[in-house]
Amino acid sequence: MSYFDAASAVPLHPVARQALLAALDDGWADPSRLYREGRKARMLLDAAREAAAEAVGCRADELTFTPSGTRAVHTGIAGALAGRRRTGRHLIVSAVEHSSVLHSAEAFEAEGGQVTRVPVLRTGAVEAGAYEAALRPDTALACLQSANHEVGTEQPVAAVAEACRAAGVPLLVDAAQSLGWGRVEGGWSLLTASAHKWGGPSGVGLLVVRKGVRFAVQGASDERESGRAPGFENLPAIVAAAASLRAVRTEAGREAVRLRELTARIRARVPELVPDVEVVGEPERRLPGIVTFSCLYVDGETLLHELDRAGFAVSSGSSCTSSTLTPSHVLKAMGVLSEGNVRVSLPAGAAEEDVERFLDVLPGVVAGVREKLGAPVPAATVQEDVLVVDALGKRCPIPVIELAKVIGTVPVGGRVRVLSDDEAARLDIPAWCEMRDQEYVGEEPAEKGTAYSVRRLT
């Protein structure tokens, strides 16, 4: 099996395994105790904190180990908002943040706070000016990921941090995807990350709160981890997380160059090998190992199963996957195609021959899925101005497939009206028009579902 889903989780690094096993023997005692075994555990915890802080670029007493990256995000956002509640009840996030950030924003709204969701370009990047424009006198906190987990686009953190600093607003950076590759530059105020993203064990997160940032811990707390992560520390996992972060950083420069070449090869060759494909995300300012593309007329869940049968573990932001019935919020915010979406995220050490085999297998897999779904073939033109396609009750990508089948049967300037009750159609039909150089006219309520109008231009 070729594992191409490193953006979800990275296999345990050999250094992490060694450190974990060693810490199981030497780090089992309570590090808050003064006897010998307790002091030994405290030394391990302090050394892990120093190593992690050096990798992040912060002071050791600014860094807290949490039970997960998600917990780090929730704790960081809640604590920063509470610490600045006298300033106001306004939060800024980007539209493509990780779900943990967006869930925190939703909880804040439910409590009466106000949230501004900054839109992104079609590449998935925010504009620093848009963040600056969103800042208000009552803004308590702004959040921005360092790089997107679905499409790999890097965000202008330094520029946004400067705008926030000038306004006196702290910036929380979700660095989960990027921290294994290097420090996050810029004057950020809070940072979160998760060890399983860089080859550490799962169940270890990082929360950094810079000195001077107003922060009020929410909920019950104790004396451990500055009160920000109550409970007994998972010391063996913490030691392994810090050791693996240091190890991957020593390899990051060389490996980034190699993975960039491999992902550039995928970005260039997939559209050449497979027709009707859109490669998404920023082409240059991006993480080394992630490349994402969407295939027209393909059921995303079926495509992933077929690639799994061929020996490739990949993921998808498609709305046609078993985990969700709605399109990825990232792809939706970008305004790109969601159907048949594939994210390839290469782990360190990914073999070139595995990438070549993936490129050899993909065209046949996509063609097979399209054939099963009845993908469009050329049709004769008929003289009708408006053609209604009833796709009610049919899930993606069927509404788009039906549209593609009939668009050639109306004259240039004529319209096709697609009836659909699938939420994914609201994203995928305009994205299809963008790809196929047709005009998306708009949508309107129908007796059942929604009617989407498309005008034939070519």
Coordinates of C-alpha atoms in Angstrom, one line a residue:
M1 CA 0.0 0.0 0.0
S2 CA 1.3 3.5 -1.0
Y3 CA 0.3 5.8 1.9
F4 CA -0.5 9.2 0.3
D5 CA -2.5 10.8 3.2
A6 CA 0.2 12.4 5.3
A7 CA -2.0 15.6 5.7
S8 CA -4.3 13.5 7.9
A9 CA -1.6 11.7 9.9
V10 CA 2.0 10.7 9.5
P11 CA 3.4 7.3 10.4
L12 CA 5.3 7.2 13.7
H13 CA 8.8 8.5 13.1
P14 CA 11.6 6.0 14.2
V15 CA 13.0 8.6 16.6
A16 CA 9.5 9.0 18.1
R17 CA 9.2 5.2 18.6
Q18 CA 12.6 5.1 20.3
A19 CA 11.9 8.0 22.6
L20 CA 8.5 6.6 23.5
L21 CA 9.8 3.3 24.5
A22 CA 12.6 4.9 26.6
A23 CA 10.2 7.3 28.3
L24 CA 7.9 4.4 29.2
D25 CA 10.7 3.1 31.4
D26 CA 12.0 6.5 32.8
G27 CA 9.0 8.8 32.6
W28 CA 6.2 7.0 34.4
A29 CA 6.3 8.9 37.7
D30 CA 4.5 12.1 38.6
P31 CA 6.8 15.0 37.4
S32 CA 5.4 17.2 40.2
R33 CA 6.8 15.0 42.9
L34 CA 10.2 15.7 44.6
Y35 CA 11.5 12.1 45.0
R36 CA 14.0 10.6 42.6
E37 CA 11.6 9.1 40.0
G38 CA 9.5 12.3 40.1
R39 CA 12.6 14.4 39.5
K40 CA 13.6 12.1 36.6
A41 CA 10.2 12.6 35.0
R42 CA 10.3 16.3 35.5
M43 CA 13.7 16.4 33.7
L44 CA 12.2 14.6 30.8
L45 CA 9.2 16.9 30.6
D46 CA 11.4 20.1 30.9
A47 CA 13.7 18.8 28.2
A48 CA 10.8 18.0 25.9
R49 CA 9.4 21.5 26.4
E50 CA 12.7 23.1 25.7
A51 CA 13.1 21.1 22.5
A52 CA 9.6 21.9 21.3
A53 CA 9.9 25.6 22.2
E54 CA 13.2 25.8 20.2
A55 CA 11.5 24.3 17.2
V56 CA 8.5 26.7 17.4
G57 CA 10.7 29.7 18.2
C58 CA 9.2 30.7 21.6
R59 CA 10.1 30.6 25.2
A60 CA 9.7 27.3 27.0
D61 CA 7.4 28.9 29.6
E62 CA 5.1 30.0 26.8
L63 CA 4.5 26.5 25.6
T64 CA 1.8 24.1 26.9
F65 CA 1.4 20.4 26.0
T66 CA -2.3 19.6 25.4
P67 CA -4.1 16.3 24.8
S68 CA -4.6 17.1 21.1
G69 CA -4.3 19.8 18.5
T70 CA -8.0 20.3 18.6
R71 CA -7.9 20.8 22.3
A72 CA -5.1 23.3 21.8
V73 CA -7.2 25.3 19.4
H74 CA -10.3 25.2 21.6
T75 CA -8.3 26.2 24.7
G76 CA -6.4 28.9 22.8
I77 CA -9.4 30.6 21.3
A78 CA -11.6 30.4 24.4
G79 CA -8.8 31.7 26.6
A80 CA -7.8 34.6 24.3
L81 CA -11.4 35.7 23.8
A82 CA -12.0 35.6 27.6
G83 CA -8.8 37.4 28.3
R84 CA -9.8 40.3 26.1
R85 CA -13.6 40.4 26.8
R86 CA -13.3 44.0 27.9
T87 CA -12.1 44.9 24.4
G88 CA -15.1 43.4 22.7
R89 CA -16.8 40.3 21.5
H90 CA -15.6 40.1 17.9
L91 CA -13.6 37.2 16.3
I92 CA -12.1 37.0 12.9
V93 CA -11.4 33.7 11.1
S94 CA -10.8 32.7 7.5
A95 CA -13.4 30.7 5.6
V96 CA -11.0 27.8 5.1
E97 CA -9.8 27.3 8.7
H98 CA -9.7 23.8 10.2
S99 CA -13.0 22.6 11.5
S100 CA -11.7 22.9 15.1
V101 CA -11.4 26.7 14.6
L102 CA -14.7 27.0 12.9
H103 CA -16.4 25.0 15.6
S104 CA -14.9 27.3 18.2
A105 CA -16.2 30.3 16.2
E106 CA -19.7 28.7 16.1
A107 CA -19.7 28.2 19.9
F108 CA -18.6 31.8 20.4
E109 CA -21.5 33.0 18.2
A110 CA -23.9 30.8 20.1
E111 CA -22.8 32.7 23.3
G112 CA -23.6 36.1 21.7
G113 CA -20.2 36.9 20.1
Q114 CA -19.8 38.2 16.5
V115 CA -17.7 36.4 13.9
T116 CA -16.3 37.7 10.6
R117 CA -15.3 35.0 8.2
V118 CA -12.8 36.4 5.7
P119 CA -13.3 34.9 2.2
V120 CA -10.4 33.5 0.1
L121 CA -9.3 33.7 -3.5
R122 CA -9.9 30.8 -5.8
T123 CA -6.4 29.5 -4.8
G124 CA -7.5 29.2 -1.2
A125 CA -5.3 32.1 0.0
V126 CA -6.7 35.0 2.0
E127 CA -5.6 38.6 1.2
A128 CA -3.9 40.3 4.0
G129 CA -5.9 43.5 3.2
A130 CA -9.1 41.6 3.8
Y131 CA -8.0 40.7 7.3
E132 CA -7.0 44.3 7.9
A133 CA -10.3 45.5 6.7
A134 CA -12.1 43.1 9.0
L135 CA -10.4 44.5 12.1
R136 CA -12.6 46.6 14.4
P137 CA -12.2 48.4 17.7
D138 CA -14.0 45.6 19.4
T139 CA -12.0 42.7 17.8
A140 CA -10.7 40.5 20.5
L141 CA -8.9 37.9 18.4
A142 CA -8.0 36.9 14.8
C143 CA -7.3 33.3 13.7
L144 CA -5.4 32.2 10.6
Q145 CA -3.9 28.9 9.6
S146 CA -0.3 28.8 8.4
A147 CA -1.2 26.5 5.5
N148 CA -4.4 24.8 4.4
H149 CA -4.9 21.1 5.2
E150 CA -6.9 20.3 2.1
V151 CA -5.2 22.1 -0.7
G152 CA -1.8 23.0 0.8
T153 CA -2.0 26.7 0.1
E154 CA 0.3 28.8 2.4
Q155 CA -1.3 31.8 4.0
P156 CA 0.3 35.3 4.4
V157 CA 0.7 35.0 8.1
A158 CA 3.5 37.6 8.5
A159 CA 1.5 40.3 6.7
V160 CA -1.7 39.5 8.6
A161 CA 0.2 39.4 11.9
E162 CA 1.6 42.9 11.2
A163 CA -1.8 44.3 10.5
C164 CA -3.1 42.7 13.7
R165 CA -0.2 44.0 15.7
A166 CA -0.8 47.5 14.4
A167 CA -4.4 47.3 15.6
G168 CA -3.5 45.7 19.0
V169 CA -5.2 42.4 18.2
P170 CA -3.6 39.1 18.9
L171 CA -3.3 36.6 16.1
L172 CA -3.7 32.8 16.7
V173 CA -2.0 30.6 14.1
D174 CA -3.1 27.0 13.5
A175 CA 0.3 25.6 12.4
A176 CA -0.7 21.9 12.4
Q177 CA 0.2 21.3 8.8
S178 CA 3.3 23.4 8.5
L179 CA 5.2 23.1 11.8
G180 CA 7.1 20.0 10.8
W181 CA 8.5 21.9 7.8
G182 CA 9.7 25.0 9.7
R183 CA 8.9 27.8 12.0
V184 CA 5.9 30.1 11.4
E185 CA 7.3 33.5 10.6
G186 CA 5.8 36.8 11.7
G187 CA 4.6 38.4 14.9
W188 CA 1.9 36.0 15.8
S189 CA 0.6 35.9 19.4
L190 CA -0.7 32.3 19.9
L191 CA 0.1 29.1 18.0
T192 CA -1.3 25.6 18.0
A193 CA -0.1 22.3 16.5
S194 CA -0.6 18.6 16.7
A195 CA 2.2 15.9 16.9
H196 CA 0.6 13.3 14.7
K197 CA 1.0 15.7 11.8
W198 CA 4.8 15.4 11.9
G199 CA 5.4 11.8 12.9
G200 CA 4.8 12.1 16.7
P201 CA 2.2 10.0 18.5
S202 CA -1.4 11.0 18.5
G203 CA -2.8 12.7 21.6
V204 CA -0.2 15.4 21.9
G205 CA -0.9 19.0 21.0
L206 CA 1.0 22.3 21.4
L207 CA -0.5 25.6 22.6
V208 CA 1.8 28.6 22.7
V209 CA 0.7 31.8 24.3
R210 CA 3.2 34.7 24.0
K211 CA 4.1 36.7 27.1
G212 CA 2.0 39.8 27.3
V213 CA -1.1 38.2 25.6
R214 CA -4.1 38.5 27.9
F215 CA -5.4 35.0 28.5
A216 CA -8.0 33.6 30.9
V217 CA -8.3 29.8 31.2
Q218 CA -11.9 28.7 30.8
G219 CA -13.4 25.8 32.7
A220 CA -11.9 23.7 35.6
S221 CA -8.1 23.8 35.8
D222 CA -5.3 22.6 38.0
E223 CA -1.6 23.4 38.6
R224 CA -0.3 21.4 35.6
E225 CA 0.7 23.0 32.3
S226 CA 0.0 26.5 33.6
G227 CA -3.6 25.5 34.2
R228 CA -4.2 25.3 30.5
A229 CA -4.2 21.5 30.2
P230 CA -5.5 19.9 33.4
G231 CA -4.7 16.3 34.3
F232 CA -1.7 14.1 34.4
E233 CA 0.7 14.6 31.5
N234 CA 1.2 11.8 29.0
L235 CA 4.9 12.1 29.5
P236 CA 6.1 9.3 27.1
A237 CA 4.0 10.7 24.3
I238 CA 5.2 14.2 25.0
V239 CA 8.8 13.2 24.9
A240 CA 8.3 11.3 21.7
A241 CA 6.5 14.3 20.1
A242 CA 9.3 16.7 20.9
A243 CA 12.0 14.2 19.8
S244 CA 10.3 13.6 16.5
L245 CA 9.7 17.3 15.8
R246 CA 13.4 17.9 16.2
A247 CA 14.2 14.9 14.0
V248 CA 11.9 15.9 11.1
R249 CA 13.2 19.4 11.2
T250 CA 16.8 18.2 10.5
E251 CA 15.4 16.4 7.4
A252 CA 12.9 19.0 6.3
G253 CA 15.0 21.1 4.0
R254 CA 16.2 18.3 1.8
E255 CA 13.0 16.4 1.9
A256 CA 10.9 19.5 1.0
V257 CA 12.9 19.9 -2.3
R258 CA 12.3 16.3 -3.2
L259 CA 8.6 16.3 -2.4
R260 CA 8.0 19.6 -4.2
E261 CA 9.4 18.0 -7.4
L262 CA 7.1 15.0 -7.0
T263 CA 3.9 17.1 -6.3
A264 CA 4.8 19.4 -9.2
R265 CA 5.0 16.3 -11.4
I266 CA 1.5 15.3 -10.2
R267 CA 0.1 18.8 -10.8
A268 CA 1.4 18.9 -14.3
R269 CA 0.7 15.4 -15.5
V270 CA -2.7 14.6 -14.0
P271 CA -4.5 17.1 -16.4
E272 CA -2.5 15.6 -19.3
L273 CA -3.4 12.1 -18.4
V274 CA -7.1 12.5 -17.3
P275 CA -9.5 14.8 -19.2
D276 CA -11.9 17.1 -17.4
V277 CA -9.7 17.6 -14.3
E278 CA -9.2 20.8 -12.2
V279 CA -6.0 21.0 -10.1
V280 CA -6.8 23.3 -7.2
G281 CA -4.8 25.4 -4.7
E282 CA -2.0 28.0 -5.0
P283 CA 0.6 26.6 -7.5
E284 CA 3.7 28.2 -5.9
R285 CA 3.1 29.2 -2.2
R286 CA 2.2 25.8 -1.0
L287 CA 3.3 23.0 1.3
P288 CA 5.8 20.6 -0.2
G289 CA 3.8 17.4 -0.2
I290 CA 0.1 18.2 -0.9
V291 CA -1.6 18.3 -4.3
T292 CA -5.3 18.3 -4.8
F293 CA -7.4 17.9 -7.9
S294 CA -11.1 17.3 -8.8
C295 CA -12.4 15.1 -11.6
L296 CA -15.6 15.9 -13.4
Y297 CA -18.3 13.2 -13.6
V298 CA -16.8 11.0 -10.8
D299 CA -18.3 9.8 -7.6
G300 CA -15.7 10.7 -5.0
E301 CA -16.3 7.8 -2.7
T302 CA -16.2 5.3 -5.5
L303 CA -13.0 6.9 -6.8
L304 CA -11.3 6.6 -3.4
H305 CA -12.4 2.9 -3.0
E306 CA -11.0 2.1 -6.5
L307 CA -7.7 3.8 -5.7
D308 CA -7.6 1.9 -2.4
R309 CA -8.1 -1.4 -4.4
A310 CA -5.2 -0.3 -6.6
G311 CA -3.0 0.1 -3.5
F312 CA -3.2 3.9 -2.8
A313 CA -4.4 5.5 0.4
V314 CA -5.6 9.0 -0.5
S315 CA -8.3 11.3 0.9
S316 CA -11.0 13.6 -0.5
G317 CA -12.9 16.8 0.2
S318 CA -15.7 15.6 -2.0
S319 CA -19.3 15.7 -0.8
C320 CA -19.6 12.2 -2.2
T321 CA -17.7 10.5 0.6
S322 CA -19.0 8.4 3.4
S323 CA -18.0 10.9 6.1
T324 CA -20.1 13.8 4.8
L325 CA -23.1 14.6 2.7
T326 CA -22.1 18.2 2.2
P327 CA -19.2 19.6 0.2
S328 CA -15.9 20.4 1.9
H329 CA -16.1 23.9 3.4
V330 CA -12.6 24.6 2.0
L331 CA -13.5 23.8 -1.6
K332 CA -16.9 25.6 -1.2
A333 CA -15.1 28.8 0.0
M334 CA -12.7 28.6 -2.9
G335 CA -15.5 28.1 -5.4
V336 CA -13.9 25.1 -7.1
L337 CA -15.3 21.7 -8.1
S338 CA -15.9 19.3 -5.2
E339 CA -17.0 16.2 -7.1
G340 CA -14.4 13.6 -7.6
N341 CA -12.0 15.4 -5.4
V342 CA -8.6 13.7 -4.5
R343 CA -6.0 15.0 -2.1
V344 CA -2.6 13.4 -2.4
S345 CA -0.4 14.3 0.5
L346 CA 3.0 12.6 0.4
P347 CA 4.8 11.7 3.6
A348 CA 8.6 12.2 4.0
G349 CA 10.4 9.4 2.2
A350 CA 7.6 8.8 -0.4
A351 CA 9.1 6.8 -3.2
E352 CA 9.3 8.3 -6.7
E353 CA 8.3 4.9 -8.2
D354 CA 5.1 5.0 -6.1
V355 CA 4.2 8.4 -7.6
E356 CA 4.8 7.1 -11.1
R357 CA 2.7 4.1 -10.4
F358 CA -0.1 6.3 -9.2
L359 CA 0.1 8.3 -12.4
D360 CA -0.1 5.1 -14.4
V361 CA -3.1 3.8 -12.5
L362 CA -5.2 7.0 -12.1
P363 CA -6.4 7.4 -15.8
G364 CA -7.8 3.9 -15.9
V365 CA -9.5 4.2 -12.5
V366 CA -11.2 7.5 -13.4
A367 CA -12.3 6.2 -16.7
G368 CA -13.8 3.1 -15.1
V369 CA -15.7 5.1 -12.5
R370 CA -17.0 7.5 -15.2
E371 CA -18.2 4.6 -17.3
K372 CA -20.1 3.1 -14.4
L373 CA -21.9 6.5 -13.9
G374 CA -22.7 7.0 -17.5
A375 CA -20.4 10.0 -18.2
P376 CA -21.4 12.2 -21.1
V377 CA -20.7 11.4 -24.8
P378 CA -21.2 13.8 -27.7
A379 CA -24.8 14.5 -28.5
A380 CA -26.6 15.9 -31.6
T381 CA -27.7 19.6 -31.4
V382 CA -31.3 20.4 -31.4
Q383 CA -33.0 23.8 -31.7
E384 CA -34.3 24.4 -28.2
D385 CA -33.8 27.5 -26.2
V386 CA -34.4 26.0 -22.7
L387 CA -33.9 22.4 -21.8
V388 CA -35.0 21.2 -18.3
V389 CA -33.0 18.4 -16.7
D390 CA -34.7 16.7 -13.8
A391 CA -31.9 15.5 -11.4
L392 CA -34.1 15.5 -8.2
G393 CA -33.3 12.8 -5.8
K394 CA -29.9 12.1 -7.4
R395 CA -26.6 12.7 -5.5
C396 CA -23.5 14.2 -6.9
P397 CA -22.0 13.9 -9.4
I398 CA -25.1 12.9 -11.3
P399 CA -26.7 16.4 -11.6
V400 CA -23.5 17.6 -13.3
I401 CA -23.2 14.5 -15.5
E402 CA -26.8 15.1 -16.7
L403 CA -26.0 18.7 -17.4
A404 CA -22.9 17.8 -19.4
K405 CA -24.8 15.2 -21.4
V406 CA -27.4 17.7 -22.7
I407 CA -25.5 21.0 -23.0
G408 CA -24.5 20.2 -26.5
T409 CA -28.2 19.7 -27.5
V410 CA -29.1 23.3 -27.1
P411 CA -27.9 26.0 -29.5
V412 CA -25.2 28.5 -28.5
G413 CA -27.0 31.1 -26.4
G414 CA -29.6 28.5 -25.3
R415 CA -30.1 27.5 -21.7
V416 CA -30.2 24.3 -19.6
R417 CA -32.2 24.4 -16.4
V418 CA -31.1 21.7 -13.9
L419 CA -33.5 20.7 -11.1
S420 CA -31.6 19.3 -8.1
D421 CA -32.1 18.9 -4.4
D422 CA -28.5 18.0 -3.6
E423 CA -26.6 20.7 -1.8
A424 CA -23.4 19.9 -3.7
A425 CA -25.0 21.1 -7.0
R426 CA -24.9 24.7 -5.6
L427 CA -21.1 24.4 -5.7
D428 CA -20.4 22.0 -8.5
I429 CA -22.6 23.4 -11.3
P430 CA -20.9 26.9 -11.2
A431 CA -17.5 25.2 -10.9
W432 CA -18.3 23.1 -14.0
C433 CA -19.3 26.2 -15.9
E434 CA -16.0 27.8 -15.0
M435 CA -14.1 24.7 -16.2
R436 CA -16.1 24.3 -19.4
D437 CA -16.3 27.9 -20.4
Q438 CA -20.1 28.0 -20.1
E439 CA -22.1 30.8 -18.4
Y440 CA -23.7 30.1 -15.0
V441 CA -26.8 32.3 -15.0
G442 CA -27.9 31.6 -11.4
E443 CA -30.3 29.7 -9.2
E444 CA -33.9 30.0 -8.1
P445 CA -36.3 28.0 -5.9
A446 CA -38.2 25.3 -7.7
E447 CA -41.2 23.3 -6.6
K448 CA -38.9 20.7 -5.3
G449 CA -35.3 21.6 -4.7
T450 CA -33.5 24.3 -6.7
A451 CA -33.3 25.2 -10.4
Y452 CA -29.8 26.0 -11.7
S453 CA -29.6 27.9 -15.1
V454 CA -26.7 27.5 -17.4
R455 CA -26.3 29.3 -20.8
R456 CA -24.3 27.6 -23.6
L457 CA -21.4 29.8 -24.8
T458 CA -19.3 27.3 -26.7

